[in-house]
XYZ file of C-alpha atoms in Angstrom:
52
model
C 26.720 -7.624 21.935
C 26.150 -4.419 23.899
C 24.962 -2.558 20.816
C 22.822 -5.467 19.691
C 21.264 -5.781 23.162
C 20.469 -2.080 23.110
C 19.055 -2.065 19.596
C 17.244 -5.423 19.590
C 17.355 -7.551 22.755
C 15.555 -10.456 21.091
C 18.091 -10.532 18.271
C 20.926 -10.443 20.812
C 19.468 -13.534 22.469
C 19.125 -15.203 19.067
C 22.738 -14.372 18.148
C 24.056 -15.753 21.449
C 21.998 -18.908 21.011
C 23.320 -19.378 17.470
C 26.923 -19.101 18.654
C 26.333 -21.590 21.483
C 24.713 -24.066 19.052
C 27.699 -23.738 16.710
C 30.119 -24.397 19.574
C 28.116 -27.422 20.704
C 28.014 -28.776 17.151
C 31.776 -28.380 16.789
C 32.304 -30.219 20.067
C 30.192 -33.157 18.852
C 32.309 -33.707 15.743
C 34.907 -35.492 17.851
C 34.692 -39.098 18.972
C 33.794 -39.315 22.646
C 34.023 -36.359 24.972
C 35.294 -32.974 23.756
C 38.871 -32.218 24.707
C 39.539 -30.064 27.769
C 40.961 -27.385 25.460
C 37.785 -27.289 23.381
C 35.623 -27.095 26.490
C 37.777 -24.282 27.892
C 37.458 -22.296 24.660
C 33.695 -22.845 24.627
C 33.471 -21.470 28.181
C 35.612 -18.461 27.228
C 33.482 -17.667 24.168
C 30.264 -17.970 26.158
C 31.684 -15.788 28.934
C 32.747 -13.161 26.399
C 29.259 -13.102 24.890
C 27.687 -12.736 28.329
C 30.126 -10.001 29.383
C 29.587 -7.883 26.274
């Protein structure tokens, strides 16, 4: 992410958005609310993207 932000900030935003959409889509494949484990992993992935 750091390299991508440096080289093309718009593309970095697009990449992050794509990952978040994929996580959200995976969470919606389950009946009802996503499991606490799935939500925790989604938060960890998003945090890792933001920290990079």
